[in-house]
Amino acid sequence: MADAPKDTKQLLIETATELIWSESYNAVSVDEICKKADVKKGSFYHFFPSKAHLAMEAMDYCMCNTKGHYDDLFSPTRPPLERFSLMVSYIIEQQKEISAQLGHVCGCPFATLGSELAGQDELIGKKINEICAKKTAYYQSALRDLMVEGLISSETDVVAKSHDIFAFIVGHLIMARIHNDLGFIENHMEKSLLDLIGINRHI
């Protein structure tokens, strides 16, 4: 049985996600998005007042997909150390898949947009902050459980550390994109993350 056709709005969101992730926000025009999606420009503006509004919908789409995976990876039923290990494996596999599909390392879509627009567009800046808060909430929960298990210091500032982790991951993905080399995340990411968390000093 053939898959049901995607509605126009969803098609535009998925097309914009791919193009922005592969290239950049500023490098992709509304015309290019419409052409690749095979959608008339009038239909674009029926759903989105501007390219910035489409970008925000694209970020929500990416975060929705990420949430489905992170709810599983960071399940409280898993040992907290395993949660971080599984997250690294997920990031690596996701980057491999996208790299194979688009022909180069694409890094983090939120970082790509954020580095371009967070200071220019207030709405996109707020959206990036929302995504950061959602992701760091997973890290904070796991860090607190690591503290309970005695695997990290009881004096750890879990909020500050969760932001360190977010910045660490984004930084590795940016370097992988700049050098078009997945080795930046494949070879040392997990050990470096555990060092950052403080595991090696407390087990």
Short mmCIF file of C-alpha atoms in Angstrom, two decimals:
data_model
loop_
_atom_site.label_atom_id
_atom_site.label_comp_id
_atom_site.label_asym_id
_atom_site.label_seq_id
_atom_site.Cartn_x
_atom_site.Cartn_y
_atom_site.Cartn_z
CA MET A 1 0.00 0.00 0.00
CA ALA A 2 1.44 3.40 -1.01
CA ASP A 3 2.21 5.99 1.65
CA ALA A 4 -0.36 8.76 1.98
CA PRO A 5 0.83 12.03 0.38
CA LYS A 6 2.17 14.62 2.81
CA ASP A 7 0.18 17.80 3.25
CA THR A 8 1.71 20.95 1.79
CA LYS A 9 2.66 22.53 5.11
CA GLN A 10 4.48 19.43 6.33
CA LEU A 11 6.24 19.06 3.00
CA LEU A 12 7.52 22.63 3.24
CA ILE A 13 8.71 22.04 6.82
CA GLU A 14 10.59 18.87 5.92
CA THR A 15 12.10 20.43 2.79
CA ALA A 16 13.25 23.52 4.69
CA THR A 17 14.73 21.34 7.43
CA GLU A 18 16.81 19.42 4.91
CA LEU A 19 17.97 22.49 2.99
CA ILE A 20 18.79 24.62 6.04
CA TRP A 21 20.55 21.72 7.76
CA SER A 22 22.53 20.91 4.62
CA GLU A 23 23.44 24.50 3.73
CA SER A 24 22.43 27.38 6.01
CA TYR A 25 19.46 29.61 6.69
CA ASN A 26 20.83 32.58 4.77
CA ALA A 27 21.94 30.43 1.84
CA VAL A 28 18.44 29.04 1.24
CA SER A 29 15.71 31.19 -0.31
CA VAL A 30 11.95 30.79 -0.20
CA ASP A 31 12.09 30.18 -3.95
CA GLU A 32 14.53 27.29 -3.49
CA ILE A 33 12.39 25.73 -0.78
CA CYS A 34 9.27 25.99 -2.93
CA LYS A 35 11.06 24.60 -5.97
CA LYS A 36 12.46 21.57 -4.15
CA ALA A 37 9.12 20.91 -2.45
CA ASP A 38 7.28 21.48 -5.77
CA VAL A 39 4.97 23.94 -4.05
CA LYS A 40 3.74 27.26 -5.39
CA LYS A 41 5.10 30.35 -3.65
CA GLY A 42 1.59 31.52 -2.84
CA SER A 43 1.04 28.32 -0.90
CA PHE A 44 4.18 29.02 1.11
CA TYR A 45 2.87 32.38 2.29
CA HIS A 46 -0.51 30.84 3.01
CA PHE A 47 1.14 28.77 5.74
CA PHE A 48 4.10 30.93 6.79
CA PRO A 49 4.31 34.74 7.06
CA SER A 50 8.05 34.58 6.48
CA LYS A 51 11.04 32.27 6.09
CA ALA A 52 11.82 32.88 9.77
CA HIS A 53 8.43 31.45 10.76
CA LEU A 54 9.09 28.38 8.62
CA ALA A 55 12.52 28.01 10.26
CA MET A 56 10.88 27.98 13.69
CA GLU A 57 8.43 25.30 12.56
CA ALA A 58 11.40 23.33 11.21
CA MET A 59 13.11 23.57 14.61
CA ASP A 60 9.95 22.34 16.32
CA TYR A 61 9.83 19.45 13.85
CA CYS A 62 13.45 18.50 14.60
CA MET A 63 12.92 18.81 18.35
CA CYS A 64 9.79 16.68 18.20
CA ASN A 65 11.79 13.91 16.52
CA THR A 66 14.61 14.33 19.02
CA LYS A 67 12.21 14.21 21.97
CA GLY A 68 10.90 10.83 20.85
CA HIS A 69 14.43 9.42 20.98
CA TYR A 70 15.53 11.24 24.13
CA ASP A 71 12.47 10.11 26.09
CA ASP A 72 13.74 6.58 25.49
CA LEU A 73 17.48 7.23 25.83
CA PHE A 74 17.05 9.20 29.06
CA SER A 75 14.37 6.99 30.56
CA PRO A 76 14.69 6.95 34.38
CA THR A 77 14.60 3.14 34.13
CA ARG A 78 18.09 3.23 32.58
CA PRO A 79 21.25 3.67 34.66
CA PRO A 80 22.23 7.36 34.40
CA LEU A 81 25.67 6.67 32.95
CA GLU A 82 24.08 4.52 30.23
CA ARG A 83 21.81 7.40 29.26
CA PHE A 84 24.76 9.59 28.29
CA SER A 85 26.49 6.73 26.50
CA LEU A 86 23.36 5.98 24.47
CA MET A 87 22.96 9.67 23.65
CA VAL A 88 26.46 9.81 22.18
CA SER A 89 25.78 6.68 20.11
CA TYR A 90 22.51 8.20 18.87
CA ILE A 91 24.21 11.46 17.87
CA ILE A 92 26.94 9.60 15.97
CA GLU A 93 24.49 7.36 14.12
CA GLN A 94 22.23 10.30 13.27
CA GLN A 95 25.16 12.26 11.86
CA LYS A 96 26.28 9.24 9.82
CA GLU A 97 22.82 8.87 8.31
CA ILE A 98 22.47 12.56 7.46
CA SER A 99 26.02 12.70 6.09
CA ALA A 100 25.33 9.72 3.82
CA GLN A 101 22.06 11.25 2.67
CA LEU A 102 23.29 14.79 2.01
CA GLY A 103 26.89 14.14 1.10
CA HIS A 104 28.65 15.98 3.91
CA VAL A 105 28.66 16.36 7.69
CA CYS A 106 25.80 18.67 8.68
CA GLY A 107 26.29 19.11 12.40
CA CYS A 108 23.50 20.46 14.60
CA PRO A 109 20.54 22.17 12.88
CA PHE A 110 19.83 24.27 15.98
CA ALA A 111 23.42 25.47 16.14
CA THR A 112 23.42 26.26 12.42
CA LEU A 113 20.35 28.44 12.78
CA GLY A 114 21.26 29.85 16.14
CA SER A 115 24.72 30.98 15.11
CA GLU A 116 23.23 32.83 12.16
CA LEU A 117 20.10 34.32 13.60
CA ALA A 118 19.79 34.21 17.39
CA GLY A 119 21.09 37.77 17.68
CA GLN A 120 19.16 39.04 14.66
CA ASP A 121 15.70 37.57 15.08
CA GLU A 122 14.13 37.65 18.55
CA LEU A 123 11.63 34.89 17.79
CA ILE A 124 14.31 32.49 16.60
CA GLY A 125 16.47 33.41 19.59
CA LYS A 126 13.59 32.49 21.92
CA LYS A 127 13.04 29.22 20.05
CA ILE A 128 16.72 28.27 20.39
CA ASN A 129 16.52 28.97 24.13
CA GLU A 130 13.41 26.79 24.42
CA ILE A 131 15.19 23.91 22.71
CA CYS A 132 18.23 24.36 24.94
CA ALA A 133 15.99 24.21 28.02
CA LYS A 134 14.29 21.02 26.81
CA LYS A 135 17.57 19.25 26.12
CA THR A 136 19.31 20.36 29.29
CA ALA A 137 16.35 19.07 31.32
CA TYR A 138 17.29 15.54 30.22
CA TYR A 139 20.90 16.10 31.25
CA GLN A 140 19.92 17.54 34.63
CA SER A 141 17.81 14.51 35.49
CA ALA A 142 20.64 12.12 34.61
CA LEU A 143 23.18 14.21 36.51
CA ARG A 144 21.03 14.18 39.63
CA ASP A 145 20.80 10.40 39.42
CA LEU A 146 24.59 10.19 39.01
CA MET A 147 24.87 12.19 42.22
CA VAL A 148 22.49 9.80 44.01
CA GLU A 149 24.65 6.87 42.88
CA GLY A 150 27.79 8.62 44.09
CA LEU A 151 29.33 8.69 40.61
CA ILE A 152 29.82 12.46 40.61
CA SER A 153 30.36 14.97 43.38
CA SER A 154 27.35 15.83 45.50
CA GLU A 155 28.39 19.46 45.11
CA THR A 156 27.93 19.40 41.32
CA ASP A 157 25.89 22.33 40.00
CA VAL A 158 23.65 20.28 37.74
CA VAL A 159 22.12 23.29 36.00
CA ALA A 160 25.50 24.78 35.09
CA LYS A 161 26.85 21.34 34.16
CA SER A 162 23.87 20.63 31.91
CA HIS A 163 24.62 23.82 29.97
CA ASP A 164 28.27 22.78 29.75
CA ILE A 165 27.13 19.48 28.22
CA PHE A 166 24.89 21.25 25.72
CA ALA A 167 27.75 23.54 24.66
CA PHE A 168 30.15 20.60 24.50
CA ILE A 169 27.91 18.65 22.12
CA VAL A 170 27.20 21.66 19.92
CA GLY A 171 30.92 22.46 19.78
CA HIS A 172 31.84 18.96 18.66
CA LEU A 173 29.14 18.99 15.99
CA ILE A 174 30.26 22.40 14.72
CA MET A 175 33.86 21.17 14.44
CA ALA A 176 32.72 18.03 12.64
CA ARG A 177 30.78 20.19 10.16
CA ILE A 178 33.62 22.68 9.65
CA HIS A 179 36.13 19.91 8.89
CA ASN A 180 33.56 17.61 7.27
CA ASP A 181 34.92 14.86 9.49
CA LEU A 182 32.84 12.63 11.73
CA GLY A 183 36.01 11.67 13.57
CA PHE A 184 35.45 14.69 15.82
CA ILE A 185 32.50 12.90 17.37
CA GLU A 186 33.32 9.25 16.70
CA ASN A 187 36.77 9.05 18.27
CA HIS A 188 36.69 10.98 21.53
CA MET A 189 33.22 12.36 22.20
CA GLU A 190 32.08 9.84 24.82
CA LYS A 191 35.29 9.86 26.87
CA SER A 192 35.51 13.65 26.72
CA LEU A 193 31.88 13.94 27.81
CA LEU A 194 32.48 11.68 30.81
CA ASP A 195 35.54 13.76 31.71
CA LEU A 196 33.41 16.90 31.51
CA ILE A 197 30.72 15.37 33.73
CA GLY A 198 33.40 14.36 36.22
CA ILE A 199 32.90 10.59 36.11
CA ASN A 200 36.60 9.72 35.92
CA ARG A 201 37.36 11.63 39.08
CA HIS A 202 34.67 9.99 41.22
CA ILE A 203 34.48 6.29 40.33
#
